[in-house]
Amino acid sequence: MRLSLIQQIGRQKTREFFATVAARSMRRERASLALACFALALLPGCLQDAHRSSLGQFEEIWGTRGISDGRFQKPRAMAVDREDRIYVVDMTARIQVFDRHGGFLRGWSTPDHEFGKPTGISIGIDGRVLVADTHYYRVLIYSPEGRLVQTIGGRKGEGPGEFGLVTDAVQDSQGNFYVAEYGEYDRIQKFSRAGEFLLQWGGHGSGPGQFLRPQNLTIDADDRIWVADACNHRIQVFDSQGKLLRMWGTEGGAAGQLRYPYDLVLAPDGSLLVSEFGNHRIQRFDPAGRSLGTWGTHGRGEGQLFNPWALVQDSAGRIHVLDTNNHRVQVVRPTRPRTPV
């Protein structure tokens, strides 16, 4: 049966309509495929960037989540001794000792931990282990084998020798101790080798020489004290009498900026390595505070970090980063420092 002219025109329009729809659909599919191919082409490079940066290259991971020997539950502080033994404190109040490849050696717990866990650890000049027993207002000093040999503090308060929440303790070349605390007081106190109070400086605030959570300390060869002033997003440097020598840092995520610096290590080449809790990275600075590179991005994969609290550098130059909320340690092989920015 022959179709009327009107029916023929109608069929032709219908065919044209569906042909147009099909063409548009094909173009969308081709565009999606091209985008997917482009993304896949970039993926190896993105993964490579997560493993390599201007500071160093990912090398290995050690540690997993758990409460048995060799595992971690939110590790919060670490230190390394002259034999490359690495000491780690976690939220179970354990001090665990590892070789530089993450092999478990031994461990012990602090005597009291019902009201809180330690947040700082360092190695003294004689190899003893200094533990900031934060919520018990004291510093516990252990032999490398875990025998408690000395205690500084133990009473809460603002008087000489009393403490708020202790964050870290370090020892200078003369054996004097420097203890940082935050909370109501935000200060640093200095003690003799025997634990006698000598002096104090700081105070709660953002002015030069003041602190908002001095989270970590390190000392250089000239007994200058370097402070990670965490909630002021800066680094401050003092002489052994508490005189401010230099200060730098502004809050941000760009190179040269800081966001909650929680730990710092002086490298053998004179540069400063900083662990940034808030930026999920580590950053290298020259002594004047100019950025020499960063490593790490936010995430859970290799080369990614989730609120790193601490870092150490072993005798081979490798940087061990305490990847706190991933419950592990990541190891970075540093590259040669680049030109400051």
mmCIF file of C-alpha atoms in Angstrom:
data_model
loop_
_atom_site.group_PDB
_atom_site.id
_atom_site.type_symbol
_atom_site.label_atom_id
_atom_site.label_comp_id
_atom_site.label_asym_id
_atom_site.label_seq_id
_atom_site.Cartn_x
_atom_site.Cartn_y
_atom_site.Cartn_z
ATOM 1 C CA MET A 1 0.000 0.000 0.000
ATOM 2 C CA ARG A 2 1.377 3.325 -1.051
ATOM 3 C CA LEU A 3 1.975 5.873 1.684
ATOM 4 C CA SER A 4 0.581 9.324 1.472
ATOM 5 C CA LEU A 5 2.941 12.235 1.037
ATOM 6 C CA ILE A 6 2.336 13.309 4.625
ATOM 7 C CA GLN A 7 3.199 9.808 5.952
ATOM 8 C CA GLN A 8 6.405 9.712 3.878
ATOM 9 C CA ILE A 9 7.499 13.077 5.242
ATOM 10 C CA GLY A 10 6.725 11.909 8.787
ATOM 11 C CA ARG A 11 8.827 8.777 8.429
ATOM 12 C CA GLN A 12 11.724 10.766 6.990
ATOM 13 C CA LYS A 13 11.630 13.215 9.932
ATOM 14 C CA THR A 14 11.569 10.316 12.405
ATOM 15 C CA ARG A 15 14.603 8.686 10.795
ATOM 16 C CA GLU A 16 16.461 12.016 10.864
ATOM 17 C CA PHE A 17 15.592 12.526 14.537
ATOM 18 C CA PHE A 18 16.910 9.132 15.650
ATOM 19 C CA ALA A 19 19.990 9.491 13.468
ATOM 20 C CA THR A 20 20.777 12.805 15.192
ATOM 21 C CA VAL A 21 20.300 11.241 18.649
ATOM 22 C CA ALA A 22 22.550 8.330 17.723
ATOM 23 C CA ALA A 23 25.265 10.650 16.413
ATOM 24 C CA ARG A 24 25.197 12.737 19.562
ATOM 25 C CA SER A 25 25.367 9.593 21.705
ATOM 26 C CA MET A 26 28.351 8.318 19.722
ATOM 27 C CA ARG A 27 30.144 11.637 20.109
ATOM 28 C CA ARG A 28 29.574 11.526 23.876
ATOM 29 C CA GLU A 29 30.866 7.958 24.057
ATOM 30 C CA ARG A 30 33.934 8.873 22.022
ATOM 31 C CA ALA A 31 34.588 11.878 24.249
ATOM 32 C CA SER A 32 34.222 9.731 27.387
ATOM 33 C CA LEU A 33 36.532 7.102 25.943
ATOM 34 C CA ALA A 34 39.106 9.724 25.012
ATOM 35 C CA LEU A 35 38.933 11.201 28.517
ATOM 36 C CA ALA A 36 39.331 7.764 30.075
ATOM 37 C CA CYS A 37 42.319 6.993 27.862
ATOM 38 C CA PHE A 38 43.856 10.342 28.755
ATOM 39 C CA ALA A 39 43.376 9.632 32.452
ATOM 40 C CA LEU A 40 44.892 6.170 32.100
ATOM 41 C CA ALA A 41 47.835 7.650 30.260
ATOM 42 C CA LEU A 42 48.403 10.079 33.115
ATOM 43 C CA LEU A 43 47.923 7.512 35.886
ATOM 44 C CA PRO A 44 51.466 6.074 35.897
ATOM 45 C CA GLY A 45 52.841 9.590 36.080
ATOM 46 C CA CYS A 46 50.517 10.457 38.958
ATOM 47 C CA LEU A 47 51.558 7.355 40.834
ATOM 48 C CA GLN A 48 55.160 8.166 40.125
ATOM 49 C CA ASP A 49 54.683 11.687 41.499
ATOM 50 C CA ALA A 50 53.250 10.190 44.706
ATOM 51 C CA HIS A 51 56.415 8.086 45.046
ATOM 52 C CA ARG A 52 58.941 10.722 43.978
ATOM 53 C CA SER A 53 59.046 14.416 44.738
ATOM 54 C CA SER A 54 61.433 17.319 45.007
ATOM 55 C CA LEU A 55 62.659 15.989 48.371
ATOM 56 C CA GLY A 56 63.091 12.268 47.836
ATOM 57 C CA GLN A 57 61.823 8.955 46.544
ATOM 58 C CA PHE A 58 59.692 6.343 48.298
ATOM 59 C CA GLU A 59 61.695 3.286 49.313
ATOM 60 C CA GLU A 60 59.693 1.010 51.621
ATOM 61 C CA ILE A 61 56.952 0.676 54.246
ATOM 62 C CA TRP A 62 57.183 -1.128 57.544
ATOM 63 C CA GLY A 63 54.614 -1.662 60.284
ATOM 64 C CA THR A 64 50.876 -2.374 60.207
ATOM 65 C CA ARG A 65 47.933 -1.645 62.482
ATOM 66 C CA GLY A 66 47.584 -3.762 65.603
ATOM 67 C CA ILE A 67 48.552 -4.156 69.244
ATOM 68 C CA SER A 68 50.947 -7.101 69.019
ATOM 69 C CA ASP A 69 54.724 -6.770 68.831
ATOM 70 C CA GLY A 70 55.840 -4.836 65.773
ATOM 71 C CA ARG A 71 52.412 -3.318 65.072
ATOM 72 C CA PHE A 72 51.089 0.158 65.790
ATOM 73 C CA GLN A 73 47.975 1.861 67.075
ATOM 74 C CA LYS A 74 48.269 5.543 66.113
ATOM 75 C CA PRO A 75 52.040 5.924 66.627
ATOM 76 C CA ARG A 76 52.860 9.451 67.781
ATOM 77 C CA ALA A 77 56.589 9.837 68.360
ATOM 78 C CA MET A 78 59.868 8.313 67.250
ATOM 79 C CA ALA A 79 63.606 8.611 67.814
ATOM 80 C CA VAL A 80 66.747 6.950 66.472
ATOM 81 C CA ASP A 81 69.966 6.159 68.344
ATOM 82 C CA ARG A 82 73.566 5.893 67.138
ATOM 83 C CA GLU A 83 73.092 2.191 66.345
ATOM 84 C CA ASP A 84 70.160 2.983 64.036
ATOM 85 C CA ARG A 85 67.683 1.470 66.462
ATOM 86 C CA ILE A 86 64.349 3.235 66.046
ATOM 87 C CA TYR A 87 62.094 3.840 69.075
ATOM 88 C CA VAL A 88 58.365 4.387 68.493
ATOM 89 C CA VAL A 89 55.628 5.387 70.954
ATOM 90 C CA ASP A 90 51.986 4.705 70.107
ATOM 91 C CA MET A 91 48.518 5.105 71.641
ATOM 92 C CA THR A 92 48.898 1.897 73.648
ATOM 93 C CA ALA A 93 51.624 3.593 75.767
ATOM 94 C CA ARG A 94 54.230 1.178 74.412
ATOM 95 C CA ILE A 95 57.779 2.029 73.483
ATOM 96 C CA GLN A 96 58.802 -0.388 70.732
ATOM 97 C CA VAL A 97 62.323 -0.720 69.386
ATOM 98 C CA PHE A 98 63.111 -1.689 65.765
ATOM 99 C CA ASP A 99 66.115 -2.055 63.535
ATOM 100 C CA ARG A 100 66.338 0.381 60.627
ATOM 101 C CA HIS A 101 64.402 -1.986 58.348
ATOM 102 C CA GLY A 102 61.478 -2.302 60.757
ATOM 103 C CA GLY A 103 62.482 -5.551 62.431
ATOM 104 C CA PHE A 104 61.043 -5.690 65.969
ATOM 105 C CA LEU A 105 63.694 -5.932 68.696
ATOM 106 C CA ARG A 106 61.963 -5.318 72.038
ATOM 107 C CA GLY A 107 59.376 -3.180 73.793
ATOM 108 C CA TRP A 108 57.970 -1.981 77.106
ATOM 109 C CA SER A 109 55.128 0.166 78.460
ATOM 110 C CA THR A 110 55.070 3.284 80.605
ATOM 111 C CA PRO A 111 54.101 2.620 84.248
ATOM 112 C CA ASP A 112 50.826 4.585 84.124
ATOM 113 C CA HIS A 113 48.594 5.281 81.144
ATOM 114 C CA GLU A 114 44.981 5.324 82.330
ATOM 115 C CA PHE A 115 44.702 9.099 81.846
ATOM 116 C CA GLY A 116 46.714 9.446 78.638
ATOM 117 C CA LYS A 117 49.646 8.278 76.565
ATOM 118 C CA PRO A 118 53.114 9.715 75.819
ATOM 119 C CA THR A 119 53.500 12.035 72.826
ATOM 120 C CA GLY A 120 57.266 12.559 72.672
ATOM 121 C CA ILE A 121 60.500 10.578 72.660
ATOM 122 C CA SER A 122 64.184 11.378 72.072
ATOM 123 C CA ILE A 123 67.633 9.947 72.728
ATOM 124 C CA GLY A 124 69.908 11.608 75.285
ATOM 125 C CA ILE A 125 73.637 12.194 74.905
ATOM 126 C CA ASP A 126 74.417 8.959 76.783
ATOM 127 C CA GLY A 127 71.971 6.832 74.787
ATOM 128 C CA ARG A 128 69.196 6.931 77.363
ATOM 129 C CA VAL A 129 65.619 7.211 76.120
ATOM 130 C CA LEU A 130 63.661 10.339 77.125
ATOM 131 C CA VAL A 131 59.880 9.838 77.056
ATOM 132 C CA ALA A 132 57.454 12.771 77.387
ATOM 133 C CA ASP A 133 54.799 11.208 79.631
ATOM 134 C CA THR A 134 52.355 13.905 78.583
ATOM 135 C CA HIS A 135 49.320 13.405 80.795
ATOM 136 C CA TYR A 136 51.340 12.573 83.907
ATOM 137 C CA TYR A 137 53.290 15.880 83.778
ATOM 138 C CA ARG A 138 56.742 14.298 83.701
ATOM 139 C CA VAL A 139 59.663 12.984 81.696
ATOM 140 C CA LEU A 140 60.552 9.305 82.058
ATOM 141 C CA ILE A 141 64.187 8.415 81.356
ATOM 142 C CA TYR A 142 64.977 4.811 80.423
ATOM 143 C CA SER A 143 68.022 2.763 79.601
ATOM 144 C CA PRO A 144 68.018 1.519 75.993
ATOM 145 C CA GLU A 145 66.763 -1.814 77.323
ATOM 146 C CA GLY A 146 63.709 -0.223 78.960
ATOM 147 C CA ARG A 147 64.773 0.126 82.606
ATOM 148 C CA LEU A 148 63.441 3.309 84.225
ATOM 149 C CA VAL A 149 66.443 5.183 85.660
ATOM 150 C CA GLN A 150 65.253 8.776 86.257
ATOM 151 C CA THR A 151 62.099 10.902 86.373
ATOM 152 C CA ILE A 152 61.789 14.684 85.994
ATOM 153 C CA GLY A 153 58.582 16.348 87.175
ATOM 154 C CA GLY A 154 55.371 14.606 88.095
ATOM 155 C CA ARG A 155 53.328 17.491 89.460
ATOM 156 C CA LYS A 156 50.911 19.636 87.484
ATOM 157 C CA GLY A 157 51.336 23.378 87.836
ATOM 158 C CA GLU A 158 53.016 26.552 86.602
ATOM 159 C CA GLY A 159 55.784 26.724 89.192
ATOM 160 C CA PRO A 160 59.434 25.888 88.486
ATOM 161 C CA GLY A 161 59.756 22.146 87.877
ATOM 162 C CA GLU A 162 56.007 21.686 87.535
ATOM 163 C CA PHE A 163 54.424 20.925 84.180
ATOM 164 C CA GLY A 164 51.371 21.172 82.012
ATOM 165 C CA LEU A 165 51.055 18.642 79.176
ATOM 166 C CA VAL A 166 54.614 17.589 78.352
ATOM 167 C CA THR A 167 55.312 17.213 74.615
ATOM 168 C CA ASP A 168 59.048 16.564 74.303
ATOM 169 C CA ALA A 169 62.385 16.540 76.104
ATOM 170 C CA VAL A 170 65.925 16.799 74.733
ATOM 171 C CA GLN A 171 69.429 16.988 76.171
ATOM 172 C CA ASP A 172 72.296 19.343 75.237
ATOM 173 C CA SER A 173 76.018 18.615 75.060
ATOM 174 C CA GLN A 174 76.434 19.455 78.776
ATOM 175 C CA GLY A 175 73.718 17.044 79.841
ATOM 176 C CA ASN A 176 71.092 19.699 80.577
ATOM 177 C CA PHE A 177 67.483 18.835 79.784
ATOM 178 C CA TYR A 178 64.981 21.045 77.937
ATOM 179 C CA VAL A 179 61.320 20.117 78.386
ATOM 180 C CA ALA A 180 58.456 21.526 76.291
ATOM 181 C CA GLU A 181 54.841 21.672 77.440
ATOM 182 C CA TYR A 182 51.532 22.977 76.147
ATOM 183 C CA GLY A 183 48.109 23.786 77.540
ATOM 184 C CA GLU A 184 47.888 26.603 80.030
ATOM 185 C CA TYR A 185 51.595 27.419 80.033
ATOM 186 C CA ASP A 186 53.168 26.733 76.598
ATOM 187 C CA ARG A 187 56.771 27.079 77.670
ATOM 188 C CA ILE A 188 60.180 25.412 77.786
ATOM 189 C CA GLN A 189 61.943 24.621 81.058
ATOM 190 C CA LYS A 190 65.631 23.839 81.444
ATOM 191 C CA PHE A 191 67.003 21.397 84.035
ATOM 192 C CA SER A 192 70.464 20.244 85.060
ATOM 193 C CA ARG A 193 71.657 16.699 84.397
ATOM 194 C CA ALA A 194 70.450 15.824 87.897
ATOM 195 C CA GLY A 195 66.973 17.211 87.182
ATOM 196 C CA GLU A 196 67.298 20.539 89.061
ATOM 197 C CA PHE A 197 65.336 23.482 87.633
ATOM 198 C CA LEU A 198 67.518 26.140 85.997
ATOM 199 C CA LEU A 199 65.314 28.500 83.968
ATOM 200 C CA GLN A 200 62.262 28.801 81.729
ATOM 201 C CA TRP A 201 60.996 30.841 78.771
ATOM 202 C CA GLY A 202 58.021 31.175 76.454
ATOM 203 C CA GLY A 203 54.391 31.615 77.381
ATOM 204 C CA HIS A 204 51.033 31.139 75.703
ATOM 205 C CA GLY A 205 50.705 33.314 72.595
ATOM 206 C CA SER A 206 51.783 34.102 69.041
ATOM 207 C CA GLY A 207 54.372 36.799 69.691
ATOM 208 C CA PRO A 208 58.099 36.230 69.138
ATOM 209 C CA GLY A 209 59.350 33.740 71.720
ATOM 210 C CA GLN A 210 55.850 32.620 72.688
ATOM 211 C CA PHE A 211 54.296 29.265 71.835
ATOM 212 C CA LEU A 212 51.062 27.590 70.883
ATOM 213 C CA ARG A 213 51.860 23.935 71.461
ATOM 214 C CA PRO A 214 55.634 23.550 71.165
ATOM 215 C CA GLN A 215 55.314 19.979 69.973
ATOM 216 C CA ASN A 216 58.895 18.953 69.348
ATOM 217 C CA LEU A 217 62.467 20.059 70.056
ATOM 218 C CA THR A 218 65.860 19.342 68.569
ATOM 219 C CA ILE A 219 69.335 20.643 69.436
ATOM 220 C CA ASP A 220 72.192 21.432 67.070
ATOM 221 C CA ALA A 221 75.953 21.161 67.598
ATOM 222 C CA ASP A 222 76.052 24.657 69.128
ATOM 223 C CA ASP A 223 73.342 23.795 71.683
ATOM 224 C CA ARG A 224 70.739 25.932 69.929
ATOM 225 C CA ILE A 225 67.202 24.706 70.538
ATOM 226 C CA TRP A 226 64.938 24.385 67.499
ATOM 227 C CA VAL A 227 61.215 24.321 68.274
ATOM 228 C CA ALA A 228 58.296 23.103 66.175
ATOM 229 C CA ASP A 229 55.760 25.717 67.310
ATOM 230 C CA ALA A 230 52.871 23.662 65.980
ATOM 231 C CA CYS A 231 49.747 25.799 66.337
ATOM 232 C CA ASN A 232 51.623 28.965 65.348
ATOM 233 C CA HIS A 233 52.672 27.114 62.154
ATOM 234 C CA ARG A 234 56.304 28.167 62.519
ATOM 235 C CA ILE A 235 59.807 27.246 63.612
ATOM 236 C CA GLN A 236 61.635 29.148 66.369
ATOM 237 C CA VAL A 237 65.301 28.870 67.307
ATOM 238 C CA PHE A 238 66.768 29.809 70.726
ATOM 239 C CA ASP A 239 70.123 29.792 72.446
ATOM 240 C CA SER A 240 70.614 27.727 75.592
ATOM 241 C CA GLN A 241 69.432 30.639 77.771
ATOM 242 C CA GLY A 242 66.146 31.044 75.918
ATOM 243 C CA LYS A 243 67.094 34.034 73.754
ATOM 244 C CA LEU A 244 65.233 34.032 70.442
ATOM 245 C CA LEU A 245 67.661 33.831 67.516
ATOM 246 C CA ARG A 246 65.403 33.365 64.512
ATOM 247 C CA MET A 247 61.831 32.553 63.589
ATOM 248 C CA TRP A 248 59.985 31.728 60.387
ATOM 249 C CA GLY A 249 56.788 30.196 59.047
ATOM 250 C CA THR A 250 53.293 31.141 57.954
ATOM 251 C CA GLU A 251 50.245 28.922 57.735
ATOM 252 C CA GLY A 252 49.515 27.416 54.331
ATOM 253 C CA GLY A 253 50.072 24.570 51.920
ATOM 254 C CA ALA A 254 52.476 26.182 49.464
ATOM 255 C CA ALA A 255 56.189 25.420 49.408
ATOM 256 C CA GLY A 256 57.823 27.263 52.298
ATOM 257 C CA GLN A 257 54.600 27.432 54.315
ATOM 258 C CA LEU A 258 53.673 25.164 57.218
ATOM 259 C CA ARG A 259 50.529 23.665 58.662
ATOM 260 C CA TYR A 260 50.917 22.171 62.154
ATOM 261 C CA PRO A 261 54.615 21.238 62.123
ATOM 262 C CA TYR A 262 54.856 18.412 64.663
ATOM 263 C CA ASP A 263 58.441 17.250 64.384
ATOM 264 C CA LEU A 264 61.792 18.457 63.103
ATOM 265 C CA VAL A 265 65.182 16.876 62.462
ATOM 266 C CA LEU A 266 68.499 18.521 61.635
ATOM 267 C CA ALA A 267 70.094 16.648 58.735
ATOM 268 C CA PRO A 268 73.882 16.157 58.489
ATOM 269 C CA ASP A 269 74.037 18.638 55.590
ATOM 270 C CA GLY A 270 72.652 21.407 57.823
ATOM 271 C CA SER A 271 69.149 21.402 56.389
ATOM 272 C CA LEU A 272 66.033 21.012 58.523
ATOM 273 C CA LEU A 273 63.433 18.294 57.924
ATOM 274 C CA VAL A 274 59.921 19.074 59.174
ATOM 275 C CA SER A 275 56.940 16.749 59.517
ATOM 276 C CA GLU A 276 53.684 18.616 58.818
ATOM 277 C CA PHE A 277 50.669 17.046 60.514
ATOM 278 C CA GLY A 278 48.219 19.333 58.712
ATOM 279 C CA ASN A 279 49.729 19.221 55.204
ATOM 280 C CA HIS A 280 50.332 15.442 55.212
ATOM 281 C CA ARG A 281 53.924 15.871 54.047
ATOM 282 C CA ILE A 282 57.510 16.415 55.074
ATOM 283 C CA GLN A 283 59.413 19.495 53.977
ATOM 284 C CA ARG A 284 63.120 20.366 53.870
ATOM 285 C CA PHE A 285 64.388 23.878 54.708
ATOM 286 C CA ASP A 286 67.766 25.538 54.650
ATOM 287 C CA PRO A 287 68.886 27.186 57.952
ATOM 288 C CA ALA A 288 67.337 30.506 56.832
ATOM 289 C CA GLY A 289 63.894 28.916 56.443
ATOM 290 C CA ARG A 290 63.782 28.640 52.635
ATOM 291 C CA SER A 291 62.063 25.550 51.259
ATOM 292 C CA LEU A 292 64.268 22.953 49.563
ATOM 293 C CA GLY A 293 61.507 20.501 48.649
ATOM 294 C CA THR A 294 58.577 18.447 49.911
ATOM 295 C CA TRP A 295 57.492 14.803 49.923
ATOM 296 C CA GLY A 296 54.077 13.233 50.435
ATOM 297 C CA THR A 297 50.421 13.856 49.663
ATOM 298 C CA HIS A 298 47.242 13.079 51.596
ATOM 299 C CA GLY A 299 46.097 9.480 51.277
ATOM 300 C CA ARG A 300 46.633 5.853 52.187
ATOM 301 C CA GLY A 301 48.741 4.562 49.307
ATOM 302 C CA GLU A 302 52.488 4.233 49.020
ATOM 303 C CA GLY A 303 54.053 7.669 49.094
ATOM 304 C CA GLN A 304 50.934 9.143 50.709
ATOM 305 C CA LEU A 305 50.563 10.237 54.329
ATOM 306 C CA PHE A 306 47.755 10.723 56.822
ATOM 307 C CA ASN A 307 48.665 13.150 59.645
ATOM 308 C CA PRO A 308 52.367 12.286 60.073
ATOM 309 C CA TRP A 309 53.524 13.083 63.610
ATOM 310 C CA ALA A 310 57.243 12.442 63.450
ATOM 311 C CA LEU A 311 60.330 11.542 61.450
ATOM 312 C CA VAL A 312 63.937 10.443 61.959
ATOM 313 C CA GLN A 313 66.954 10.042 59.695
ATOM 314 C CA ASP A 314 69.190 6.977 59.956
ATOM 315 C CA SER A 315 72.944 6.812 59.388
ATOM 316 C CA ALA A 316 72.408 5.877 55.730
ATOM 317 C CA GLY A 317 70.519 9.138 55.218
ATOM 318 C CA ARG A 318 67.107 7.492 54.813
ATOM 319 C CA ILE A 319 64.149 9.361 56.289
ATOM 320 C CA HIS A 320 61.646 7.309 58.299
ATOM 321 C CA VAL A 321 58.261 9.051 58.470
ATOM 322 C CA LEU A 322 55.755 8.134 61.173
ATOM 323 C CA ASP A 323 52.544 7.865 59.124
ATOM 324 C CA THR A 324 50.303 8.086 62.176
ATOM 325 C CA ASN A 325 46.751 7.576 60.947
ATOM 326 C CA ASN A 326 47.936 4.925 58.497
ATOM 327 C CA HIS A 327 49.569 3.109 61.460
ATOM 328 C CA ARG A 328 52.909 2.569 59.722
ATOM 329 C CA VAL A 329 56.338 3.977 58.872
ATOM 330 C CA GLN A 330 57.312 5.020 55.358
ATOM 331 C CA VAL A 331 60.936 5.312 54.287
ATOM 332 C CA VAL A 332 62.147 7.993 51.870
ATOM 333 C CA ARG A 333 65.490 8.064 50.080
ATOM 334 C CA PRO A 334 66.301 11.802 49.895
ATOM 335 C CA THR A 335 67.536 13.402 46.718
ATOM 336 C CA ARG A 336 70.034 16.209 46.510
ATOM 337 C CA PRO A 337 68.461 19.442 47.844
ATOM 338 C CA ARG A 338 67.239 21.779 45.134
ATOM 339 C CA THR A 339 67.640 25.547 44.950
ATOM 340 C CA PRO A 340 65.713 27.327 47.759
ATOM 341 C CA VAL A 341 62.311 28.825 46.924
#
